[in-house]
Each structure stands twice: as structure tokens, then as C-alpha cells.
Coordinates of C-alpha atoms and ligand atoms in Angstrom, one line a residue:
M22 CA -0.1 -0.1 0.0
L23 CA 0.8 3.5 -0.3
N24 CA 3.1 4.4 2.5
F25 CA 2.5 7.9 3.5
K26 CA 5.0 8.0 6.2
E27 CA 7.3 6.9 4.2
K28 CA 6.7 9.4 1.1
I29 CA 7.1 12.2 3.9
A30 CA 10.4 11.0 5.1
E31 CA 11.6 10.7 1.6
A32 CA 11.0 14.3 1.1
I33 CA 12.6 15.6 4.5
S34 CA 15.7 13.5 3.6
K35 CA 16.0 15.1 0.6
V36 CA 16.2 18.8 2.5
T37 CA 18.0 17.4 5.5
N38 CA 20.3 14.8 4.3
I39 CA 19.8 12.6 6.9
N40 CA 18.4 8.9 6.0
K41 CA 15.0 8.2 5.6
E42 CA 14.8 5.4 8.2
E43 CA 16.2 7.4 10.8
L44 CA 13.4 10.2 9.8
E45 CA 10.5 7.6 9.6
S46 CA 11.0 6.9 12.9
Y47 CA 10.5 10.6 14.2
I48 CA 6.7 10.6 12.2
E49 CA 3.8 10.0 14.8
V50 CA 0.2 9.5 14.2
P51 CA -1.5 12.5 16.1
K52 CA -4.7 11.4 18.2
D53 CA -6.1 14.6 17.5
T54 CA -6.6 14.8 14.0
S55 CA -6.6 18.5 13.5
M56 CA -3.1 18.4 14.2
G57 CA -2.8 16.5 10.8
D58 CA -2.5 12.8 10.2
Y59 CA 1.2 12.5 10.4
A60 CA 3.5 14.8 12.8
F61 CA 7.1 15.1 12.2
T62 CA 8.8 16.1 15.6
C63 CA 11.9 18.2 15.1
F64 CA 13.0 18.0 18.9
R65 CA 15.4 14.9 18.0
L66 CA 17.1 16.9 15.1
A67 CA 17.9 19.9 17.4
K68 CA 21.3 18.6 18.6
E69 CA 22.5 17.6 15.6
L70 CA 21.4 20.6 13.4
K71 CA 22.0 23.0 16.0
K72 CA 18.8 24.8 15.9
A73 CA 15.7 25.3 17.4
P74 CA 13.3 23.1 16.8
P75 CA 10.6 25.6 15.3
A76 CA 13.4 27.0 13.5
I77 CA 14.2 23.2 11.7
A78 CA 10.5 22.9 11.0
S79 CA 10.4 26.0 9.4
D80 CA 13.6 25.4 7.3
I81 CA 12.2 22.2 6.2
K82 CA 8.7 23.6 5.1
E83 CA 10.6 26.2 3.3
N84 CA 12.7 23.6 1.3
L85 CA 10.0 20.8 1.0
E86 CA 9.1 19.6 -2.1
I87 CA 6.1 16.8 -1.5
D88 CA 3.7 15.7 -4.0
D89 CA 0.3 17.1 -3.5
K90 CA -1.6 14.6 -4.8
Y91 CA -0.7 12.9 -1.6
I92 CA -0.2 15.8 1.1
N93 CA -2.4 18.8 0.7
K94 CA -1.2 20.7 3.5
V95 CA 1.7 21.0 5.8
E96 CA 1.7 23.4 8.8
I97 CA 4.1 24.2 11.7
V98 CA 3.0 23.8 15.1
G99 CA 5.7 24.6 17.6
G100 CA 8.5 22.1 16.9
Y101 CA 6.3 19.8 14.7
L102 CA 5.4 19.9 11.0
N103 CA 2.1 18.4 10.5
F104 CA 1.1 16.7 7.5
F105 CA -2.2 16.5 6.1
V106 CA -2.9 13.8 3.4
N107 CA -5.3 13.8 0.5
N108 CA -8.2 12.0 2.2
S109 CA -9.5 10.6 -1.4
I110 CA -6.1 9.2 -2.4
L111 CA -6.0 7.8 1.4
V112 CA -9.5 5.9 0.5
E113 CA -8.7 4.9 -2.7
E114 CA -5.1 3.3 -1.8
V115 CA -6.6 1.8 1.1
L116 CA -9.7 0.1 -0.5
K117 CA -7.7 -0.9 -3.6
E118 CA -5.3 -2.3 -1.1
F119 CA -8.1 -4.5 0.3
E120 CA -9.8 -5.2 -2.6
N121 CA -6.5 -6.7 -4.0
K122 CA -5.4 -8.5 -1.0
N123 CA -5.9 -12.2 -1.9
E124 CA -2.6 -13.7 -1.2
N125 CA -1.7 -13.9 2.3
L126 CA 0.9 -11.9 3.8
N127 CA 3.9 -13.8 3.5
I128 CA 6.5 -12.3 5.9
G129 CA 6.6 -15.8 7.9
E130 CA 7.6 -17.9 4.5
G131 CA 10.1 -20.4 5.1
K132 CA 10.1 -19.9 8.9
N133 CA 9.0 -22.7 11.5
I134 CA 7.2 -21.8 14.7
V135 CA 6.7 -24.3 17.1
I136 CA 4.2 -23.1 20.0
D137 CA 3.9 -25.3 23.2
Y138 CA 0.6 -24.5 24.5
S139 CA -2.3 -25.5 26.6
S140 CA -0.7 -28.5 27.9
P141 CA -2.8 -29.8 30.9
N142 CA -1.9 -32.2 33.5
I143 CA -3.4 -35.9 33.0
A144 CA -5.6 -37.0 35.8
K145 CA -6.1 -33.5 36.8
P146 CA -9.0 -31.3 36.2
F147 CA -8.5 -28.6 33.3
H148 CA -8.9 -25.7 35.3
I149 CA -8.8 -22.1 34.4
G150 CA -5.4 -21.4 34.4
H151 CA -5.0 -23.7 31.4
L152 CA -7.7 -22.0 29.8
R153 CA -5.4 -19.0 29.1
S154 CA -2.7 -21.0 27.7
T155 CA -5.2 -22.5 25.2
V156 CA -6.6 -19.4 24.2
I157 CA -3.3 -17.3 23.9
G158 CA -1.2 -20.2 22.3
G159 CA -4.4 -20.9 19.9
A160 CA -4.6 -17.5 18.9
L161 CA -0.8 -16.9 18.1
Y162 CA -0.9 -20.0 16.1
N163 CA -3.5 -18.6 14.2
I164 CA -1.8 -15.1 13.6
Y165 CA 1.6 -16.6 12.5
K166 CA -0.1 -19.1 10.2
Y167 CA -2.0 -16.1 8.5
L168 CA 1.3 -14.3 8.1
G169 CA 2.5 -17.3 6.1
Y170 CA 4.6 -18.8 9.2
N171 CA 4.8 -22.7 9.4
V172 CA 3.4 -23.3 12.7
I173 CA 3.5 -26.5 14.7
G174 CA 1.1 -26.4 17.7
I175 CA 2.2 -28.9 20.3
N176 CA -0.1 -29.9 23.6
H177 CA 3.0 -31.0 26.1
L178 CA 0.8 -32.9 28.2
G179 CA 2.1 -33.4 31.8
D180 CA 1.3 -37.3 31.5
Y181 CA 4.5 -38.0 33.6
G182 CA 6.1 -37.5 36.7
T183 CA 5.8 -38.7 40.4
Q184 CA 2.1 -37.5 40.4
F185 CA 1.9 -40.9 38.3
G186 CA 3.6 -43.0 40.8
K187 CA 0.9 -41.6 43.4
L188 CA -1.9 -42.4 41.2
I189 CA -0.6 -45.8 40.6
E190 CA -0.1 -46.3 44.3
G191 CA -3.8 -45.4 45.1
Y192 CA -4.9 -47.2 42.4
K193 CA -3.5 -50.2 43.5
R194 CA -5.3 -49.7 46.8
W195 CA -8.5 -48.5 46.5
G196 CA -9.2 -48.8 42.5
E197 CA -12.4 -50.8 43.2
E198 CA -14.1 -48.2 45.1
Y199 CA -14.0 -45.7 42.4
N200 CA -16.1 -45.4 39.1
I201 CA -13.2 -44.2 37.1
E202 CA -14.6 -45.0 33.7
A203 CA -17.6 -42.8 34.1
N204 CA -15.8 -39.9 35.6
P205 CA -12.5 -40.2 35.2
I206 CA -10.8 -36.8 36.3
D207 CA -13.1 -36.4 39.3
E208 CA -12.3 -40.0 40.2
L209 CA -8.6 -40.0 39.5
T210 CA -8.4 -36.5 41.8
K211 CA -10.2 -38.0 44.6
I212 CA -7.8 -41.0 44.7
Y213 CA -4.8 -38.6 43.9
V214 CA -6.3 -36.5 47.3
R215 CA -6.6 -39.8 49.8
I216 CA -3.0 -41.3 48.6
N217 CA -1.4 -37.6 49.0
N218 CA -2.7 -37.4 52.4
L219 CA -1.6 -40.9 53.1
C220 CA 2.0 -40.1 52.0
K221 CA 2.0 -37.3 54.4
E222 CA 1.3 -39.6 57.4
D223 CA 3.4 -41.9 56.3
E224 CA 6.8 -41.8 54.7
S225 CA 7.5 -45.2 53.5
I226 CA 4.0 -45.1 51.2
L227 CA 5.6 -42.2 49.5
E228 CA 8.8 -44.1 49.0
E229 CA 6.5 -46.5 47.5
C230 CA 5.1 -44.1 45.1
R231 CA 8.3 -42.7 44.0
N232 CA 9.3 -46.2 43.2
N233 CA 6.0 -46.8 41.2
F234 CA 7.0 -43.9 39.0
K235 CA 10.5 -45.3 38.5
K236 CA 9.2 -48.5 37.7
L237 CA 7.0 -46.7 35.0
E238 CA 10.1 -45.1 33.5
D239 CA 12.0 -48.6 33.3
G240 CA 9.2 -50.0 31.5
D241 CA 7.3 -52.1 34.0
E242 CA 4.3 -53.5 32.2
Y243 CA 1.3 -53.3 35.3
C244 CA 2.4 -49.7 35.7
N245 CA 2.3 -48.7 32.1
E246 CA -0.9 -50.1 31.6
I247 CA -2.3 -48.3 34.3
W248 CA -0.8 -45.4 33.0
S249 CA -1.8 -45.7 29.9
R250 CA -5.4 -46.0 30.7
F251 CA -5.6 -43.0 32.8
R252 CA -3.9 -41.0 30.1
S253 CA -7.0 -42.1 27.5
L254 CA -9.5 -41.6 29.9
S255 CA -8.0 -38.1 30.7
L256 CA -8.1 -37.2 27.0
K257 CA -11.2 -38.0 26.4
E258 CA -12.6 -35.4 28.9
F259 CA -10.0 -32.7 27.6
Q260 CA -11.3 -33.2 24.1
R261 CA -14.8 -31.8 25.7
V262 CA -13.3 -28.6 26.4
Y263 CA -11.0 -28.4 23.0
D264 CA -14.3 -29.2 21.1
L265 CA -16.1 -26.2 22.8
L266 CA -13.1 -23.7 22.4
G267 CA -12.3 -25.1 18.9
S268 CA -8.6 -25.8 19.7
K269 CA -6.7 -28.0 17.5
F270 CA -2.9 -29.3 17.8
D271 CA -0.4 -30.9 15.6
S272 CA 1.1 -33.2 17.7
W273 CA 0.0 -34.4 21.6
N274 CA 3.5 -35.7 22.3
G275 CA 3.6 -35.2 26.1
E276 CA 5.9 -35.2 28.5
A277 CA 6.3 -39.3 28.5
F278 CA 7.0 -39.2 24.9
Y279 CA 10.5 -38.1 26.1
S280 CA 11.1 -40.8 28.3
D281 CA 13.5 -42.7 26.4
K282 CA 15.3 -39.1 24.9
M283 CA 16.3 -38.0 28.1
A284 CA 19.5 -40.2 28.1
E285 CA 21.2 -38.1 25.5
V286 CA 20.6 -35.0 27.4
V287 CA 22.0 -36.6 30.4
Q288 CA 24.9 -37.9 28.4
K289 CA 25.7 -34.7 26.7
L290 CA 25.6 -32.5 29.9
E291 CA 27.8 -35.3 31.9
E292 CA 30.2 -34.5 28.7
T293 CA 30.4 -30.9 29.6
G294 CA 31.8 -31.9 33.5
K295 CA 29.1 -29.7 34.5
L296 CA 26.8 -32.0 35.7
V297 CA 27.4 -32.4 39.6
E298 CA 26.0 -34.3 42.7
S299 CA 24.3 -32.5 45.4
E300 CA 22.4 -33.6 48.3
G301 CA 22.2 -37.0 46.1
A302 CA 20.4 -35.4 43.3
R303 CA 22.3 -34.4 39.8
I304 CA 22.4 -30.9 39.3
I305 CA 23.5 -28.2 37.0
D306 CA 24.7 -25.1 38.8
L307 CA 23.5 -22.1 37.0
G308 CA 25.6 -19.4 39.1
E309 CA 24.5 -17.1 42.0
N310 CA 21.7 -15.6 40.4
I311 CA 19.5 -18.7 39.2
A312 CA 18.7 -21.5 41.4
P313 CA 20.2 -24.8 40.1
C314 CA 18.6 -26.6 37.6
I315 CA 17.6 -30.5 38.8
I316 CA 18.5 -33.1 36.2
G317 CA 18.2 -36.4 38.0
K318 CA 16.6 -37.1 41.6
T319 CA 18.1 -38.8 44.4
N320 CA 16.2 -42.2 43.4
G321 CA 17.5 -41.6 39.7
S322 CA 14.1 -40.6 38.2
T323 CA 14.2 -37.7 35.8
T324 CA 12.5 -34.1 36.2
Y325 CA 10.1 -31.8 34.5
A326 CA 13.3 -29.9 33.2
T327 CA 15.0 -33.1 32.1
R328 CA 11.6 -33.8 29.7
D329 CA 11.8 -30.2 28.4
L330 CA 15.7 -30.2 27.6
A331 CA 14.8 -33.8 25.8
A332 CA 11.9 -31.9 24.1
I333 CA 14.3 -28.9 23.0
L334 CA 16.6 -31.4 21.2
Y335 CA 13.7 -33.3 19.6
R336 CA 12.3 -30.3 18.2
A337 CA 15.3 -28.6 16.8
R338 CA 16.0 -31.6 14.9
T339 CA 12.3 -32.6 14.1
Y340 CA 11.2 -28.8 13.4
N341 CA 13.8 -27.0 12.8
F342 CA 12.3 -23.9 14.6
D343 CA 13.3 -20.4 14.2
K344 CA 11.2 -19.9 17.3
A345 CA 9.8 -22.2 19.8
L346 CA 7.2 -20.5 22.4
Y347 CA 6.3 -21.9 25.5
V348 CA 3.1 -20.3 26.7
T349 CA 2.6 -21.1 30.6
S350 CA 1.9 -19.1 33.4
Y351 CA 4.3 -16.6 35.0
E352 CA 5.0 -19.2 37.8
Q353 CA 7.0 -20.7 35.7
V354 CA 9.4 -18.0 34.8
L355 CA 12.2 -19.6 36.7
H356 CA 11.9 -22.9 35.2
F357 CA 12.5 -21.6 31.8
K358 CA 15.1 -19.6 32.5
Q359 CA 16.7 -22.8 34.0
V360 CA 16.0 -24.8 31.1
F361 CA 17.2 -22.6 28.4
E362 CA 20.2 -21.8 30.4
V363 CA 21.0 -25.5 30.5
A364 CA 20.2 -25.9 26.7
K365 CA 23.0 -24.0 25.6
L366 CA 25.2 -26.8 27.4
L367 CA 23.2 -29.6 24.5
G368 CA 25.3 -28.2 21.7
L369 CA 22.8 -27.1 19.9
D370 CA 22.9 -24.7 16.9
E371 CA 23.0 -20.8 18.1
K372 CA 19.7 -20.5 16.1
Y373 CA 17.9 -22.8 18.4
I374 CA 18.8 -21.1 21.4
N375 CA 18.3 -17.9 20.3
G376 CA 14.9 -19.1 19.1
L377 CA 13.6 -20.3 22.5
E378 CA 10.9 -18.0 24.1
H379 CA 8.8 -18.0 27.1
V380 CA 5.7 -16.3 26.7
P381 CA 4.2 -15.9 30.3
F382 CA 1.0 -14.8 31.2
G383 CA -1.0 -13.7 34.5
M384 CA -3.0 -15.5 37.0
V385 CA -7.4 -15.2 36.5
R386 CA -8.8 -13.5 39.7
L387 CA -12.5 -14.0 40.0
K388 CA -14.5 -11.0 40.7
E389 CA -16.6 -12.6 43.4
G390 CA -14.1 -14.1 45.3
K391 CA -13.5 -17.8 45.0
M392 CA -15.7 -20.0 42.7
S393 CA -15.9 -23.2 44.3
T394 CA -16.9 -26.4 43.1
R395 CA -17.6 -29.4 45.3
E396 CA -14.1 -30.4 45.4
G397 CA -12.5 -27.3 46.5
N398 CA -11.7 -24.1 44.7
I399 CA -10.5 -25.3 41.5
I400 CA -13.2 -24.4 38.9
K401 CA -13.4 -26.9 35.9
L402 CA -13.2 -25.3 32.7
E403 CA -15.9 -27.2 31.1
D404 CA -18.2 -26.0 33.6
L405 CA -17.5 -22.6 33.2
L406 CA -17.8 -22.8 29.3
N407 CA -21.1 -24.2 30.0
E408 CA -22.1 -21.4 32.1
A409 CA -21.0 -18.9 29.6
I410 CA -23.2 -20.5 27.1
S411 CA -26.4 -20.5 29.6
R412 CA -25.6 -17.2 30.6
A413 CA -25.5 -15.8 26.9
L414 CA -28.6 -17.7 26.1
K415 CA -30.4 -15.8 29.0
V416 CA -29.1 -12.3 27.6
I417 CA -30.2 -13.2 23.9
E418 CA -33.5 -14.2 25.5
E419 CA -34.0 -11.0 26.9
K420 CA -33.1 -9.0 23.9
N421 CA -34.0 -10.9 20.9
P422 CA -36.5 -13.5 22.0
D423 CA -37.6 -14.2 18.7
L424 CA -34.0 -15.2 17.2
E425 CA -33.7 -18.4 15.3
E426 CA -31.1 -20.9 16.6
K427 CA -30.6 -19.5 20.0
E428 CA -28.7 -22.2 21.1
E429 CA -26.0 -22.0 18.1
V430 CA -25.9 -18.3 18.8
A431 CA -25.7 -18.6 22.7
K432 CA -22.7 -20.8 21.9
K433 CA -20.8 -18.5 19.6
V434 CA -21.5 -15.6 22.2
G435 CA -20.6 -17.3 25.5
I436 CA -17.5 -18.9 24.4
G437 CA -16.6 -15.8 22.2
A438 CA -16.9 -13.7 25.6
V439 CA -14.5 -16.0 27.5
I440 CA -12.0 -15.9 24.8
F441 CA -12.1 -12.3 24.6
N442 CA -12.0 -11.5 28.0
D443 CA -8.8 -13.5 27.9
L444 CA -7.1 -11.6 25.2
A445 CA -8.5 -8.2 25.9
N446 CA -5.6 -7.2 28.0
S447 CA -1.5 -7.7 27.8
R448 CA -1.1 -11.2 28.7
I449 CA 1.0 -10.6 31.7
K450 CA -1.6 -8.7 33.4
D451 CA -3.6 -10.7 36.1
E452 CA -7.3 -11.3 34.3
I453 CA -10.4 -10.5 36.1
F454 CA -13.1 -12.9 35.5
D455 CA -16.5 -11.2 35.8
W456 CA -19.7 -12.7 34.2
D457 CA -21.2 -9.0 33.6
T458 CA -18.3 -7.2 32.1
M459 CA -17.4 -10.1 30.0
L460 CA -21.0 -10.6 28.5
N461 CA -21.8 -6.8 28.4
F462 CA -22.8 -6.1 24.4
Q463 CA -22.0 -2.3 25.0
G464 CA -18.5 -2.8 26.6
E465 CA -15.0 -3.7 25.3
T466 CA -16.1 -7.3 24.8
G467 CA -16.4 -10.2 22.6
P468 CA -20.3 -9.6 22.0
Y469 CA -20.0 -6.2 21.5
I470 CA -17.6 -7.2 18.2
Q471 CA -19.9 -9.7 17.1
Y472 CA -22.8 -7.4 17.8
I473 CA -21.1 -4.5 15.6
Y474 CA -20.3 -7.3 13.0
V475 CA -23.9 -8.7 12.8
R476 CA -25.1 -5.2 12.1
T477 CA -22.7 -4.5 9.1
K478 CA -24.3 -8.2 8.0
S479 CA -27.9 -6.8 8.9
V480 CA -27.3 -3.6 6.8
I481 CA -26.1 -5.4 3.6
E482 CA -29.0 -8.0 3.8
K483 CA -31.2 -5.0 4.0
A484 CA -29.5 -3.3 0.8
G485 CA -29.7 -6.9 -0.9
Y486 CA -26.8 -6.5 -2.8
L487 CA -23.1 -5.8 -2.7
P488 CA -21.4 -2.9 -4.8
K489 CA -18.3 -3.4 -6.9
Y490 CA -15.4 -1.9 -6.0
E491 CA -15.0 -0.4 -9.8
N492 CA -18.3 1.6 -9.0
I493 CA -17.3 3.3 -5.6
N494 CA -16.6 7.2 -5.8
V495 CA -14.1 7.5 -3.2
N496 CA -15.0 11.1 -2.5
V497 CA -18.3 9.8 -0.6
L498 CA -16.1 8.6 1.8
T499 CA -13.7 11.8 3.1
D500 CA -15.8 12.8 5.9
D501 CA -14.4 12.2 9.8
S502 CA -16.1 9.1 10.6
S503 CA -15.5 7.4 7.4
I504 CA -12.0 8.6 7.3
N505 CA -11.4 7.2 10.9
V506 CA -12.6 3.8 9.7
I507 CA -10.4 3.9 6.6
K508 CA -7.4 4.8 8.6
T509 CA -8.0 2.1 11.0
I510 CA -8.7 -0.5 8.2
S511 CA -5.4 0.5 7.0
N512 CA -3.6 -0.6 10.2
F513 CA -4.5 -4.3 10.1
E514 CA -1.5 -5.6 8.5
E515 CA 0.5 -3.5 10.8
V516 CA -1.2 -4.9 14.3
L517 CA -0.5 -8.4 13.0
K518 CA 2.9 -8.1 12.7
Q519 CA 3.2 -6.5 15.8
V520 CA 1.3 -9.3 17.5
V521 CA 3.9 -11.5 16.4
Q522 CA 6.6 -9.2 17.3
K523 CA 5.6 -9.2 20.9
N524 CA 3.6 -12.6 21.0
E525 CA 0.9 -10.4 22.2
P526 CA -2.7 -11.3 20.8
S527 CA -4.2 -8.4 22.9
I528 CA -2.8 -6.0 20.3
L529 CA -5.2 -7.4 17.8
S530 CA -8.3 -7.6 20.4
R531 CA -7.6 -3.7 21.0
Y532 CA -7.7 -3.3 17.3
L533 CA -11.1 -5.0 16.8
I534 CA -12.6 -2.8 19.7
D535 CA -11.2 0.2 17.7
L536 CA -12.5 -1.2 14.5
S537 CA -16.0 -1.8 15.8
Q538 CA -16.0 1.6 17.9
S539 CA -15.1 3.7 14.5
F540 CA -17.3 1.6 12.8
S541 CA -20.2 2.5 15.4
S542 CA -19.7 6.3 14.8
F543 CA -19.6 6.0 11.4
Y544 CA -23.0 4.0 11.5
N545 CA -24.3 6.8 13.7
A546 CA -23.2 9.9 11.4
N547 CA -23.9 8.3 8.2
K548 CA -27.4 7.2 6.6
I549 CA -26.1 4.1 4.6
I550 CA -29.2 3.1 2.9
G551 CA -31.9 5.3 1.2
E552 CA -29.8 8.4 0.6
D553 CA -28.5 8.6 -3.0
K554 CA -27.3 5.5 -4.7
E555 CA -23.6 6.9 -4.9
K556 CA -23.7 7.5 -1.3
Q557 CA -25.2 4.2 -0.5
D558 CA -23.0 2.1 -2.8
A559 CA -19.9 3.6 -1.1
R560 CA -21.0 3.1 2.4
L561 CA -21.9 -0.3 1.6
Y562 CA -18.8 -1.2 0.4
L563 CA -17.1 0.4 3.5
T564 CA -19.3 -1.6 5.8
N565 CA -18.5 -4.9 4.2
V566 CA -14.8 -4.4 4.4
V567 CA -15.5 -3.8 8.3
G568 CA -17.5 -6.7 8.8
T569 CA -14.9 -8.8 6.7
I570 CA -12.1 -7.4 9.1
L571 CA -13.8 -8.1 11.9
K572 CA -14.7 -11.9 11.1
T573 CA -11.1 -12.4 9.9
G574 CA -9.7 -10.5 13.1
A575 CA -12.0 -12.5 15.5
S576 CA -11.5 -15.8 13.9
L577 CA -7.6 -15.2 14.4
L578 CA -8.5 -15.0 17.9
G579 CA -10.6 -18.0 18.0
I580 CA -13.8 -16.2 18.2
E581 CA -16.8 -17.3 16.1
M582 CA -19.0 -14.7 14.5
P583 CA -22.9 -15.4 14.3
N584 CA -24.8 -13.8 11.5
R585 CA -27.5 -12.9 13.7
M586 CA -28.0 -12.1 17.4
Ligands
LIG2 N1 2.0 -29.4 32.0 C1 2.4 -28.0 32.7 C2 1.5 -27.3 33.3 O1 0.4 -27.7 33.7 C3 2.8 -26.9 31.5 C4 3.6 -27.4 30.4 C5 4.0 -26.4 29.6 N2 5.2 -26.9 28.8 C6 6.4 -27.2 28.8 N3 6.9 -27.4 28.0 N4 6.8 -27.2 29.9 O2 1.7 -26.6 34.4

């Protein structure tokens, strides 16, 4: 697309002899449009040019040669040069670009991105903390893909570790008492709680549990059989949540997958001479600022960190990744620091080490204090999603009792509200979970975006046709509210690039709110249908562009759009 910033920087570069790229970074987009569409600040040049900013501004302006086809006014305000673009050209460029954009943006071509996300623990409830990982990771997955990257989504299931030693022990003792088939995770949780209590009372039972895990690692048939049954029963239950959220993964290789791949890690670490004994365990010392990384436990069994190290080796070889992202809560910051440090000792190419990135997020806080279930205060995600759907249904029944397919719509609205709430603010912030806020159709919410989308649809439906780009008079769309929509549209690509730069899907969420709000102002300021045909065509066309971007953007976040609501 026509890059106004670049055009301005080019012209200033001719006058100042300063390179264009540097100048481009001095150009801002003023919030207040009376200050122009672009503002060039002369303050940063004051030192270099040994002149006061207003004097620099007037020098530049005097000698500036800029095509008035693009820029129709330049004003000096203090140390700023404010540029006003030719709105008709702007509209034309933005819409033309949109019209021609069939091929995806290919900035990611040839690059491999591994995203490790969701990754719940088997035989434990899939709780609200895993929701964030699933939703943030899923959004990143879609956005990278849209930008042309080759993306591999991995559900690194917590299907290994000492807790399985405990479960096996509990099952051995009281398996008969529980109806595991009917309600796997609830029942396994009960067994887990019970055996845990027993372990606290009796050290020798804890020892038994540890040995069970050791046996599992060593391939003991009985232990493996139970383990594999727990795993598949749990996965069946998790799948219900993934179906509700629309989550998909390319790989389900969990921790157990690496059970035969850790020996190599240990061997490589041994070769460095840095793997040392400490209180019976084998550790890598990471200096004063980071706690040591435990590679092998006292009884010889492996750790969460060792499995992650084996996974790094495997992913480097299998996927040749340019980036490997790990989406977990910030509670695991230390873990990944340790793992990434130790990974440097595995003899991998620098490229892989530099590509490792932890993508941490904040905790979920519930507005009404605790949300407790029968079991304690872990909220099961499945219950929560179903509650979102039934609450959405209630709102729809109040607002639009005659709507067809209410259940379908409620599902999209309820789930969309939960997903959007999760992605609305920068990920590192703690998330507040409050039903009324997230289901508010007028707030900065998923349902609001869906509502605006539905409005674009219904306008087009009412008109009964979609005008062609060739027949649009762009001059109709040069009023303030239309220009505001046009400018927002022109940012879409840039927003997606920023998302992957920072691994921050909230940049897209904010954008969709901005686009919805700008459309809403446009809609209130302009009569779309019923004025003259020329205006109607142009405005309808713009309406359709907004709807299309809203739908694309929402689907990148994992949110489906209803056609009515
Ligand atoms: N299963 C872990 C948990 O629930 C998350 C795993 C994250 N991924 C990884 N490669 N460590 O906390």
C-alpha cells in the first residue's frame, strides 16, 4: 500500500540529508486529527542540526517538495510539522489494497514456529489456568499461520512424573472403590487427594509412590498399563473442552514421549563436566542468580526440566524451529530460565538457543472471590464454558426472544466472551473474571464485536446487494467518521505484525474494539441506505470491508461470528 510515512520521510530526507529510515521513526500519528494525519517532530534533530526545533521546522517546510496529490497541507506547530493527507487518495489506496489482497501476507515464509501451549496435566482437572494457555497459544498459532509462517502446535501434556507414581499406588489400594470409567478426572482426583494425605502421614508410602514412577520409567508392564488407561480417559475428557473452544493441535507428544530421549540429554550434560552431585541429586549449577536446575532426582528418576530439555533437542531436529514458544503462567518463569540456560550446554546451533522464548501470562482472578466446586476451589473449565453459554442464552432471550437458532448463537457468544476476555489485556496482567463485564454487549467485549459484525451483515442484507469496488466514488468517504474507519482498516496488517513481534494477541483484540467503535460512529453519523445511490454504494462497500476484517480478526483470536444475535 501507499506508505504516507515513507513519502514524508523521503521528502524530508532530501532537505536534511538525514537517512530516510531514521526520519521515519520521528513521524507520529497524532491522536487529535486537527494536528494532521502525520506529525514530524523536529526536537530530535535539534542537537544534530544545532538549531531550535521551530526553526528546523520552518527550514524544512520552506524547501520541502512533496507531491500535493498525496499531501495537501503542511503546517508548523511549535517544533512539529503536521502533514494533512489527501483523503480521497487515502480512501482509494486503502480500499484498492483491500480489494487486491487475495494472497496472504507472506512475511513468515520459510520460517518454522513451534508453539507449546495448553499442556494440561493428565488425571487432574483442566482448570481455568489452562484456559489462558489454550486461548493465547491458539491465537498466536492462527496469527503466525495467517502471516505465512509454518506453525506447529504442540500440546505438551503433563502425562509423566511422580504424581503418576502416586496415582498408581492409590489405584492399587482402592481402585475398586471408584468409578473411573464414568467420571475419570473427578475420580482420579479423589484418589490422588487420598493417597497424598496418606503419604503425608507415612513416609514409606511416599517411597512406594516414587518407586512406582521409577518402575513406570523402567517400562514395568503393570504400571504402564494403568498409566496408559488414565491417559486416554483423561484425554477424552479434555477433548470436550477443546471441542467447545475449537482448539486443535498438530502434536500431542506429552512429557512421557520423552522418556526414552532423556538419556541423551544426561549424556551430553555429563560430557560438559557440569553435571554434579548435590545431596544425592544431579544438578547443573547456574551461578548465583538462578537456582540450580535439577536433572536427576535422588532415586534416579527424571524431572520436568529434563523432559523439557529432551523436547528442545527433539523439536530442533524434527521441526528445525526458528522460534519455539512456551505459553504458560508466569509461575514458570524460573523453570524456563533454567531450562534455556541448560539448553546452551546441549551443543545445539545458536539459532535454536536464540529461538527459545517463554511467553508468560498472568493469573486469573475471580471478581466474586472464589468460585468453588464440590472439590475445593478449582473451577473446571468445562463447567465454566457451559455456564458462559447458558448466561449468553439468557441475555439473548431477553434482548431478542424471536431469534432463530438461539442455542447456536449462544454458544458463539458465550465462548467468544470468555476467549475475548482472556485476550483483551496484555497477557502478563492478571485477568479479572467477571461474568457481567465480559457479557456486556456494549462494553469492550467479544459480544460487542460480534454485535457490530452482525450489524454490518444486516445492513448489507437490507440493501440486498454488494456494490463493486470499480463503481465506488471514493470522495463520498472523506468525512471524518469514514476517514477514521479507513485509517483503522489500513492498520490491520501492521497490527498483526506487532502481535507476532511481541507474541501479544491483545494488540489484535484492542484493534478489533477500535475498528468496531469507529464503525459505530460512522454508522451513527451516516445514513447508509436510502440516501442517493452513490453514497449508498460507497458506504455499503465500506461496511462490508469492516465486517470482513472483524470476522477475519475474530477468527484469528479463535472467536466465531454469529450471523444474527
Ligand atoms: N503441564 C504444565 C502445567 O500444567 C505445563 C507445560 C508447559 N510446557 C512445557 N514444555 N513445559 O503446568
